[in-house]
Tab-separated table of C-alpha atoms and ligand atoms in Angstrom:
chain	number	residue	atom	x	y	z
A	1	MET	CA	-65.177	56.850	25.163
A	2	LYS	CA	-67.435	54.497	25.777
A	3	PRO	CA	-68.488	53.434	29.481
A	4	ALA	CA	-66.276	50.871	30.360
A	5	TYR	CA	-63.455	53.423	29.963
A	6	GLN	CA	-65.004	56.057	32.221
A	7	LYS	CA	-65.924	54.022	34.148
A	8	TYR	CA	-62.632	52.525	35.179
A	9	PHE	CA	-60.199	54.877	33.679
A	10	ARG	CA	-59.209	58.576	35.618
A	11	ASP	CA	-59.520	61.813	33.514
A	12	ASN	CA	-55.598	62.058	32.863
A	13	LEU	CA	-55.888	60.481	29.191
A	14	PRO	CA	-53.424	61.218	26.630
A	15	HIS	CA	-51.340	58.200	28.683
A	16	ILE	CA	-47.827	58.833	27.619
A	17	TRP	CA	-47.615	55.413	25.514
A	18	CYS	CA	-46.295	55.900	21.840
A	19	ALA	CA	-48.091	56.226	18.567
A	20	GLY	CA	-49.157	51.828	18.688
A	21	CYS	CA	-47.970	51.229	21.761
A	22	GLY	CA	-49.629	47.317	22.632
A	23	ASN	CA	-50.422	48.531	25.653
A	24	GLY	CA	-53.360	50.177	25.572
A	25	ILE	CA	-55.530	48.300	23.916
A	26	VAL	CA	-54.472	45.586	26.738
A	27	MET	CA	-56.186	48.247	29.286
A	28	SER	CA	-59.610	48.746	27.324
A	29	ALA	CA	-59.431	44.564	27.350
A	30	TRP	CA	-58.869	44.263	30.977
A	31	ALA	CA	-61.764	46.978	31.341
A	32	ARG	CA	-64.384	45.763	29.491
A	33	ALA	CA	-63.693	42.580	30.841
A	34	VAL	CA	-63.812	44.154	34.879
A	35	ASP	CA	-66.962	45.962	32.927
A	36	GLU	CA	-68.837	42.722	32.314
A	37	LEU	CA	-67.854	41.186	35.435
A	38	GLY	CA	-69.734	44.520	36.990
A	39	LEU	CA	-66.493	44.389	39.757
A	40	ASP	CA	-66.569	47.453	41.803
A	41	LYS	CA	-63.411	49.324	41.155
A	42	ASN	CA	-63.413	50.811	44.956
A	43	ASN	CA	-63.328	46.770	46.267
A	44	MET	CA	-59.844	46.489	43.102
A	45	ILE	CA	-56.359	47.046	43.664
A	46	GLY	CA	-53.907	47.713	41.090
A	47	VAL	CA	-50.814	46.730	41.516
A	48	SER	CA	-47.262	46.743	38.982
A	49	GLY	CA	-43.946	47.231	38.579
A	50	ILE	CA	-41.882	48.997	36.214
A	51	GLY	CA	-41.857	49.488	32.575
A	52	CYS	CA	-43.722	51.143	29.802
A	53	SER	CA	-46.507	48.438	31.132
A	54	SER	CA	-45.975	48.474	34.139
A	55	ARG	CA	-47.797	52.897	34.444
A	56	ILE	CA	-50.117	51.291	33.720
A	57	THR	CA	-51.953	51.155	37.206
A	58	GLY	CA	-51.202	55.348	37.033
A	59	TYR	CA	-54.165	55.598	34.292
A	60	LEU	CA	-56.432	52.647	36.683
A	61	ASP	CA	-59.350	54.148	39.183
A	62	LEU	CA	-59.413	52.237	41.671
A	63	HIS	CA	-56.955	51.562	44.424
A	64	THR	CA	-53.361	51.278	43.085
A	65	LEU	CA	-49.671	50.140	43.873
A	66	HIS	CA	-46.795	51.251	41.433
A	67	THR	CA	-43.681	49.863	42.781
A	68	ALA	CA	-40.463	48.530	42.053
A	69	HIS	CA	-39.197	47.035	39.318
A	70	GLY	CA	-39.408	43.363	39.519
A	71	ARG	CA	-42.018	42.973	43.023
A	72	ALA	CA	-45.159	43.772	41.617
A	73	LEU	CA	-45.562	40.501	43.042
A	74	PRO	CA	-44.599	40.436	46.291
A	75	PHE	CA	-46.689	44.001	46.919
A	76	ALA	CA	-49.487	41.881	45.946
A	77	THR	CA	-49.305	39.045	47.743
A	78	GLY	CA	-48.947	41.637	50.875
A	79	ALA	CA	-51.852	42.812	49.623
A	80	LYS	CA	-54.170	40.050	48.996
A	81	MET	CA	-53.185	38.568	52.546
A	82	ALA	CA	-54.128	41.697	54.295
A	83	ARG	CA	-57.042	41.908	52.116
A	84	PRO	CA	-59.041	38.181	50.581
A	85	ASP	CA	-61.335	40.343	50.611
A	86	MET	CA	-60.230	43.119	48.224
A	87	ASP	CA	-59.990	42.092	43.912
A	88	VAL	CA	-55.889	42.250	43.054
A	89	PHE	CA	-55.060	42.375	39.337
A	90	VAL	CA	-50.933	42.318	39.040
A	91	PHE	CA	-49.646	44.279	35.577
A	92	SER	CA	-46.369	43.242	34.190
A	93	GLY	CA	-43.676	43.730	31.501
A	94	ASP	CA	-41.906	40.522	30.006
A	95	GLY	CA	-38.763	42.437	31.298
A	96	ASP	CA	-39.955	42.778	34.779
A	97	CYS	CA	-42.126	39.504	35.237
A	98	SER	CA	-38.995	37.481	33.829
A	99	ALA	CA	-35.947	38.453	34.396
A	100	ILE	CA	-35.301	40.588	37.274
A	101	GLY	CA	-38.884	39.814	38.819
A	102	GLY	CA	-38.186	36.287	37.532
A	103	ASN	CA	-38.015	34.504	40.881
A	104	HIS	CA	-40.961	36.326	42.621
A	105	PHE	CA	-42.680	35.369	39.712
A	106	ILE	CA	-42.247	31.333	40.036
A	107	HIS	CA	-43.202	31.093	43.491
A	108	ALA	CA	-45.994	33.058	43.263
A	109	CYS	CA	-47.031	30.237	40.608
A	110	ARG	CA	-46.274	26.872	43.214
A	111	ARG	CA	-48.009	29.665	45.674
A	112	ASN	CA	-51.742	30.077	44.408
A	113	ILE	CA	-53.088	33.277	46.145
A	114	ASN	CA	-56.244	34.478	44.326
A	115	MET	CA	-55.379	36.866	42.159
A	116	THR	CA	-54.679	37.762	38.228
A	117	LEU	CA	-51.808	38.357	37.153
A	118	ILE	CA	-51.531	40.505	32.709
A	119	VAL	CA	-48.208	39.862	32.296
A	120	ILE	CA	-47.711	42.435	28.911
A	121	ASN	CA	-45.114	40.580	26.791
A	122	ASN	CA	-43.763	43.199	24.158
A	123	ASN	CA	-40.307	40.958	24.164
A	124	ILE	CA	-38.228	43.532	24.528
A	125	TYR	CA	-37.839	46.180	27.341
A	126	GLY	CA	-39.413	49.135	25.932
A	127	MET	CA	-39.323	51.504	29.291
A	128	THR	CA	-35.494	51.845	28.994
A	129	GLY	CA	-34.968	52.005	24.621
A	130	GLY	CA	-35.029	48.544	23.950
A	131	GLN	CA	-32.132	45.799	25.661
A	132	PHE	CA	-33.200	42.064	25.209
A	133	SER	CA	-35.252	40.276	27.141
A	134	PRO	CA	-35.647	37.293	28.317
A	135	LEU	CA	-38.862	36.559	26.555
A	136	THR	CA	-36.975	37.975	23.129
A	137	PRO	CA	-37.203	35.553	20.735
A	138	PHE	CA	-34.089	33.713	19.508
A	139	GLY	CA	-32.221	36.111	16.739
A	140	LYS	CA	-34.736	39.166	17.767
A	141	LYS	CA	-32.228	42.785	17.299
A	142	ALA	CA	-31.924	44.335	20.134
A	143	THR	CA	-30.214	47.984	21.620
A	144	THR	CA	-27.851	44.841	23.526
A	145	ALA	CA	-27.908	42.471	20.381
A	146	PRO	CA	-27.273	44.084	17.985
A	147	TYR	CA	-27.124	41.281	15.336
A	148	GLY	CA	-29.347	38.802	17.287
A	149	SER	CA	-29.617	37.574	20.180
A	150	ILE	CA	-28.224	34.317	21.018
A	151	ASP	CA	-30.462	33.711	23.340
A	152	ARG	CA	-32.568	30.849	24.102
A	153	SER	CA	-36.447	32.519	25.120
A	154	PHE	CA	-38.256	31.497	28.497
A	155	ASN	CA	-41.797	29.879	27.544
A	156	LEU	CA	-44.215	31.882	29.747
A	157	CYS	CA	-47.014	30.092	29.870
A	158	ASP	CA	-44.329	26.519	30.091
A	159	LEU	CA	-42.433	28.283	32.920
A	160	ALA	CA	-46.051	28.840	34.571
A	161	ILE	CA	-47.310	25.561	34.283
A	162	GLY	CA	-43.590	24.452	35.195
A	163	ALA	CA	-44.019	26.007	38.175
A	164	GLY	CA	-47.334	24.335	39.643
A	165	ALA	CA	-49.309	27.037	38.040
A	166	SER	CA	-53.416	26.819	38.664
A	167	PHE	CA	-54.772	28.502	36.402
A	168	VAL	CA	-52.113	29.816	32.416
A	169	ALA	CA	-53.545	31.178	29.661
A	170	ARG	CA	-52.876	33.387	26.461
A	171	GLY	CA	-53.597	36.102	24.985
A	172	ASP	CA	-52.904	38.366	21.994
A	173	ILE	CA	-53.720	42.035	20.506
A	174	PHE	CA	-55.515	41.084	17.181
A	175	HIS	CA	-57.659	38.913	19.386
A	176	ALA	CA	-58.844	41.812	21.950
A	177	LYS	CA	-62.301	40.332	21.866
A	178	GLN	CA	-60.430	36.764	22.966
A	179	LEU	CA	-57.875	38.272	25.454
A	180	THR	CA	-61.990	40.574	27.807
A	181	ASP	CA	-62.784	36.644	27.259
A	182	LEU	CA	-59.438	35.105	29.149
A	183	ILE	CA	-59.428	37.797	31.677
A	184	LYS	CA	-62.702	36.849	32.954
A	185	ALA	CA	-61.216	33.271	33.167
A	186	GLY	CA	-58.843	33.552	35.037
A	187	TYR	CA	-60.628	36.740	36.864
A	188	GLN	CA	-62.835	34.077	37.444
A	189	HIS	CA	-60.405	31.155	38.661
A	190	LYS	CA	-59.737	30.732	42.104
A	191	GLY	CA	-56.588	30.678	42.997
A	192	PHE	CA	-53.191	32.320	40.968
A	193	SER	CA	-54.175	33.376	37.066
A	194	VAL	CA	-51.306	33.699	34.788
A	195	ILE	CA	-52.972	34.866	31.142
A	196	GLU	CA	-49.709	36.445	29.302
A	197	VAL	CA	-50.266	38.626	26.566
A	198	ILE	CA	-48.794	39.330	23.053
A	199	ALA	CA	-48.305	42.917	22.607
A	200	ALA	CA	-46.676	45.205	20.152
A	201	CYS	CA	-43.877	47.849	20.763
A	202	PRO	CA	-43.231	49.008	18.034
A	203	ILE	CA	-41.040	51.639	18.873
A	204	SER	CA	-38.302	49.700	21.057
A	205	TYR	CA	-38.404	46.215	18.986
A	206	GLY	CA	-40.778	46.776	15.958
A	207	ARG	CA	-37.839	49.627	14.828
A	208	ARG	CA	-35.364	47.180	15.498
A	209	ASN	CA	-36.434	44.104	13.757
A	210	GLY	CA	-38.100	45.188	10.522
A	211	ILE	CA	-41.280	45.997	12.165
A	212	PRO	CA	-41.468	49.875	12.900
A	213	ASN	CA	-45.363	50.247	10.967
A	214	PRO	CA	-48.183	49.591	14.647
A	215	ALA	CA	-50.214	48.436	11.767
A	216	ASP	CA	-47.967	45.764	10.177
A	217	MET	CA	-46.825	44.617	13.824
A	218	MET	CA	-51.175	44.014	14.444
A	219	GLN	CA	-50.672	42.070	10.833
A	220	TYR	CA	-47.624	40.168	12.671
A	221	ILE	CA	-49.568	39.503	15.981
A	222	LYS	CA	-51.734	38.363	13.968
A	223	GLU	CA	-49.813	35.378	11.510
A	224	HIS	CA	-48.203	34.442	14.514
A	225	THR	CA	-50.941	33.913	16.708
A	226	VAL	CA	-53.101	30.164	16.395
A	227	MET	CA	-56.043	29.259	18.311
A	228	LYS	CA	-54.842	26.275	20.941
A	229	ALA	CA	-58.205	23.746	18.691
A	230	ALA	CA	-55.919	24.415	15.438
A	231	ALA	CA	-51.994	24.718	17.234
A	232	GLU	CA	-53.299	20.793	17.990
A	233	LYS	CA	-53.344	19.993	14.402
A	234	MET	CA	-50.644	21.430	13.469
A	235	SER	CA	-46.899	19.883	13.393
A	236	ALA	CA	-43.642	21.138	15.515
A	237	GLU	CA	-42.791	22.830	12.521
A	238	GLU	CA	-45.783	24.816	11.655
A	239	LEU	CA	-45.953	26.171	15.027
A	240	ALA	CA	-41.846	27.113	15.690
A	241	ASP	CA	-42.738	30.871	15.318
A	242	LYS	CA	-46.182	30.859	16.369
A	243	HIS	CA	-47.458	31.001	19.465
A	244	ILE	CA	-50.436	29.047	20.593
A	245	ILE	CA	-53.613	31.031	22.512
A	246	GLY	CA	-55.555	29.849	24.625
A	247	VAL	CA	-56.764	28.494	28.103
A	248	LEU	CA	-53.742	26.984	28.023
A	249	GLN	CA	-54.019	25.269	32.201
A	250	GLU	CA	-56.546	24.172	34.533
A	251	ILE	CA	-56.666	22.759	37.851
A	252	ASN	CA	-59.026	23.237	40.297
A	253	GLU	CA	-57.595	20.958	43.806
A	254	ALA	CA	-54.300	23.313	44.411
A	255	PRO	CA	-55.166	24.767	47.660
A	256	GLU	CA	-55.483	28.955	47.880
A	257	TYR	CA	-52.776	30.228	50.013
A	258	CYS	CA	-54.998	32.210	51.782
A	259	GLU	CA	-57.694	30.006	52.038
A	260	SER	CA	-54.843	27.898	53.277
A	261	TYR	CA	-53.218	31.268	55.828
A	262	ALA	CA	-56.705	31.268	57.167
A	263	ALA	CA	-57.309	27.575	58.192
A	264	LEU	CA	-54.026	27.696	60.403
A	265	CYS	CA	-54.620	30.667	62.489
A	266	GLU	CA	-57.842	28.827	63.143
A	267	ARG	CA	-55.520	25.616	64.574
A	268	VAL	CA	-52.594	27.224	66.207
A	269	GLN	CA	-54.716	30.066	66.895
A	270	GLY	CA	-58.051	29.764	67.525
A	271	GLY	CA	-59.246	32.528	64.689
A	272	THR	CA	-56.543	35.039	62.290
A	273	LYS	CA	-57.881	38.117	65.320
B	1	MET	CA	-85.470	44.264	7.899
B	2	ALA	CA	-83.536	47.937	7.117
B	3	LYS	CA	-79.824	47.954	6.919
B	4	LYS	CA	-78.696	48.439	10.260
B	5	SER	CA	-76.322	51.241	10.319
B	6	PHE	CA	-74.119	53.191	12.075
B	7	ASP	CA	-71.897	57.019	13.948
B	8	VAL	CA	-68.315	56.211	13.981
B	9	GLN	CA	-66.133	58.923	15.825
B	10	VAL	CA	-62.894	59.461	16.841
B	11	ILE	CA	-61.721	61.581	18.987
B	12	ALA	CA	-58.836	63.994	17.656
B	13	LYS	CA	-57.855	65.605	20.644
B	14	LEU	CA	-56.622	61.895	21.518
B	15	CYS	CA	-55.549	60.402	18.220
B	16	LYS	CA	-51.982	59.997	17.885
B	17	ALA	CA	-52.114	58.683	14.191
B	18	CYS	CA	-51.249	55.571	14.862
B	19	GLY	CA	-53.793	54.512	11.910
B	20	ILE	CA	-54.222	50.501	12.688
B	21	CYS	CA	-58.254	51.187	12.831
B	22	VAL	CA	-57.601	53.245	9.141
B	23	SER	CA	-55.865	49.302	8.465
B	24	LEU	CA	-58.389	47.187	10.316
B	25	CYS	CA	-60.941	48.124	9.069
B	26	PRO	CA	-62.202	46.178	6.182
B	27	LYS	CA	-64.935	48.765	5.058
B	28	ASN	CA	-62.063	51.668	4.478
B	29	VAL	CA	-64.097	53.853	6.345
B	30	PHE	CA	-61.375	56.140	7.702
B	31	ASP	CA	-59.163	58.452	5.651
B	32	ARG	CA	-55.735	60.045	7.069
B	33	ALA	CA	-55.479	63.774	8.394
B	34	ALA	CA	-52.377	65.606	6.969
B	35	ASP	CA	-50.809	65.143	10.048
B	36	GLY	CA	-52.228	61.205	9.762
B	37	LYS	CA	-55.154	61.130	12.481
B	38	ALA	CA	-58.299	59.246	11.256
B	39	VAL	CA	-60.924	61.055	9.500
B	40	VAL	CA	-64.042	59.527	9.657
B	41	SER	CA	-65.137	59.876	5.863
B	42	ARG	CA	-67.376	56.976	5.272
B	43	PRO	CA	-69.595	56.002	8.296
B	44	GLU	CA	-72.281	54.932	5.917
B	45	GLU	CA	-69.641	51.488	4.849
B	46	CYS	CA	-69.242	50.831	8.608
B	47	ILE	CA	-70.799	47.126	9.297
B	48	GLY	CA	-70.480	47.751	13.577
B	49	CYS	CA	-67.818	45.056	13.632
B	50	VAL	CA	-66.030	47.056	16.348
B	51	SER	CA	-62.504	46.348	15.339
B	52	CYS	CA	-61.326	49.734	14.945
B	53	GLU	CA	-63.072	50.599	18.489
B	54	LEU	CA	-61.691	47.178	19.825
B	55	HIS	CA	-58.076	47.680	18.932
B	56	CYS	CA	-57.668	51.857	19.166
B	57	PRO	CA	-54.725	51.922	21.525
B	58	ASP	CA	-55.725	55.954	23.201
B	59	PHE	CA	-59.961	54.675	23.058
B	60	CYS	CA	-61.018	57.505	20.898
B	61	VAL	CA	-62.768	55.127	18.081
B	62	GLU	CA	-66.356	54.310	19.262
B	63	VAL	CA	-68.760	52.938	16.707
B	64	MET	CA	-72.633	53.142	17.834
B	65	GLU	CA	-75.585	51.297	16.313
B	66	LYS	CA	-78.508	54.551	14.750
B	67	GLU	CA	-82.059	54.202	15.541
B	68	ALA	CA	-84.114	52.683	12.848
B	69	GLU	CA	-85.422	55.902	11.666
C	301	LIG	C1	-34.107	47.862	39.755
C	301	LIG	C2	-33.884	48.557	38.617
C	301	LIG	N1	-33.146	47.609	37.773
C	301	LIG	C3	-33.386	48.345	36.758
C	301	LIG	C4	-34.691	49.940	35.972
C	301	LIG	C5	-33.864	50.018	34.753
C	301	LIG	N2	-35.741	49.839	33.923
C	301	LIG	C6	-36.098	50.317	34.227
C	301	LIG	S1	-38.044	49.770	33.132
C	301	LIG	C7	-36.979	48.147	32.581
C	301	LIG	C8	-37.492	47.001	31.807
C	301	LIG	C9	-39.103	47.412	31.438
C	301	LIG	O1	-39.442	46.332	30.528
C	301	LIG	P1	-40.867	45.788	30.818
C	301	LIG	O2	-40.882	44.905	31.700
C	301	LIG	O3	-40.159	43.824	29.302
C	301	LIG	O4	-41.563	46.662	29.943
C	301	LIG	P2	-41.376	47.708	29.245
C	301	LIG	O5	-41.002	48.818	29.418
C	301	LIG	O6	-41.535	46.841	27.844
C	301	LIG	O7	-43.874	47.672	29.065
C	301	LIG	C10	-35.625	48.373	33.028
C	301	LIG	C11	-35.177	47.402	33.310
C	301	LIG	C12	-35.302	49.938	37.345
C	301	LIG	N3	-36.404	50.645	36.942
C	301	LIG	N4	-34.961	48.684	38.169
C	302	LIG	S1	-41.803	51.936	23.986
C	302	LIG	FE1	-42.432	50.865	23.699
C	302	LIG	S2	-43.285	49.601	25.066
C	302	LIG	FE2	-42.837	52.077	25.490
C	302	LIG	S3	-44.631	52.664	25.711
C	302	LIG	FE3	-43.685	53.338	23.269
C	302	LIG	S4	-44.118	51.724	22.120
C	302	LIG	FE4	-45.079	51.203	24.483
C	303	LIG	S1	-66.738	49.203	13.123
C	303	LIG	FE1	-65.317	48.398	11.991
C	303	LIG	S2	-66.283	49.061	9.951
C	303	LIG	FE2	-67.371	50.224	11.058
C	303	LIG	S3	-65.291	51.537	10.762
C	303	LIG	FE3	-64.848	50.982	12.684
C	303	LIG	S4	-63.235	48.733	12.234
C	303	LIG	FE4	-65.109	49.677	9.944
C	304	LIG	S1	-56.419	53.669	16.549
C	304	LIG	FE1	-57.358	54.802	17.607
C	304	LIG	S2	-54.661	55.908	17.912
C	304	LIG	FE2	-54.859	55.271	16.217
C	304	LIG	S3	-55.082	56.008	13.775
C	304	LIG	FE3	-56.985	55.488	14.629
C	304	LIG	S4	-58.524	56.264	16.045
C	304	LIG	FE4	-55.938	57.526	16.231
């Protein structure tokens, strides 16, 4: 196995995920990113909620917290407030982040605490067998939408930008090298970074939507993702079923929460200690 | 300049037979065994693009450039 993976993974493989599940591809892209950045795993906290994607923390050899469904961000906020010197990475699923955890998500976006959130968007509740999530596209099938979903889906990155997130990017598991670069850029940004990853759940989503084969699902993602620069030259019609990938928002003026808190402590009581 | 050559390895113990590496490889380096797992059949064709390595969900493909002989 590649040295970067050996360095940041625990010695407990194979993982529990199904054959062809996108979670592993995100996990290795993340490992290459932190390895290229030269980050010390003993100074890193990994936090996740509940779901197949959230099980990622069980395989990472960091300080890890596998928390409650939808609540990864509150736990991570507490960890970062207590130890602003440590690097915090949060892993979440589309259900975990945008359904039960949706309110925590928008408030984390506006609060702008310096950590990196990676949302693995496989369009479905994978772990519980395939109920639709707020990111299931209109018309796609789920156990709870056997004739196709009639709910309009969120655009998670637009939601993050609307809520004030200072760094927002979208990547996908086909463009795996670019995904590593996006994770690096998210880490390097000072403030709250949101990285949505278009991923694959061949079992709970693919099988129900005519793409049960992991290799076909990979092809599907390749054909439905468009680089930001190329998207700017395309019509709304052409972009209707596409995901735009790249850095979608970066603002450096927003105050960072740990710094604001330290400044407040300094002002009212002469320092945090 | 001599053509670069690569060593391609699959950790069979970790392979879950998803077929992603087999389908993405532009040089048809892999075959599938009876159980569907990836086997390296034509390593001499490998161009070192590492697409297989980047996309294996189970971290079990590794591509290494061989020292020039
Ligand atoms: C409070 C609570 N409600 C519901 C559940 C059941 N549950 C477990 S995982 C999950 C959805 C996971 O979906 P997602 O976050 O998209 O992750 P995936 O499994 O697709 O990676 C649900 C509803 C739970 N564990 N806790
Ligand atoms: S159910 Fe879907 S998300 Fe869960 S491990 Fe299987 S493929 Fe991955
Ligand atoms: S590195 Fe590229 S050419 Fe070589 S085996 Fe992998 S996918 Fe095929
Ligand atoms: S991508 Fe990995 S798990 Fe899938 S067939 Fe190839 S070696 Fe096996």
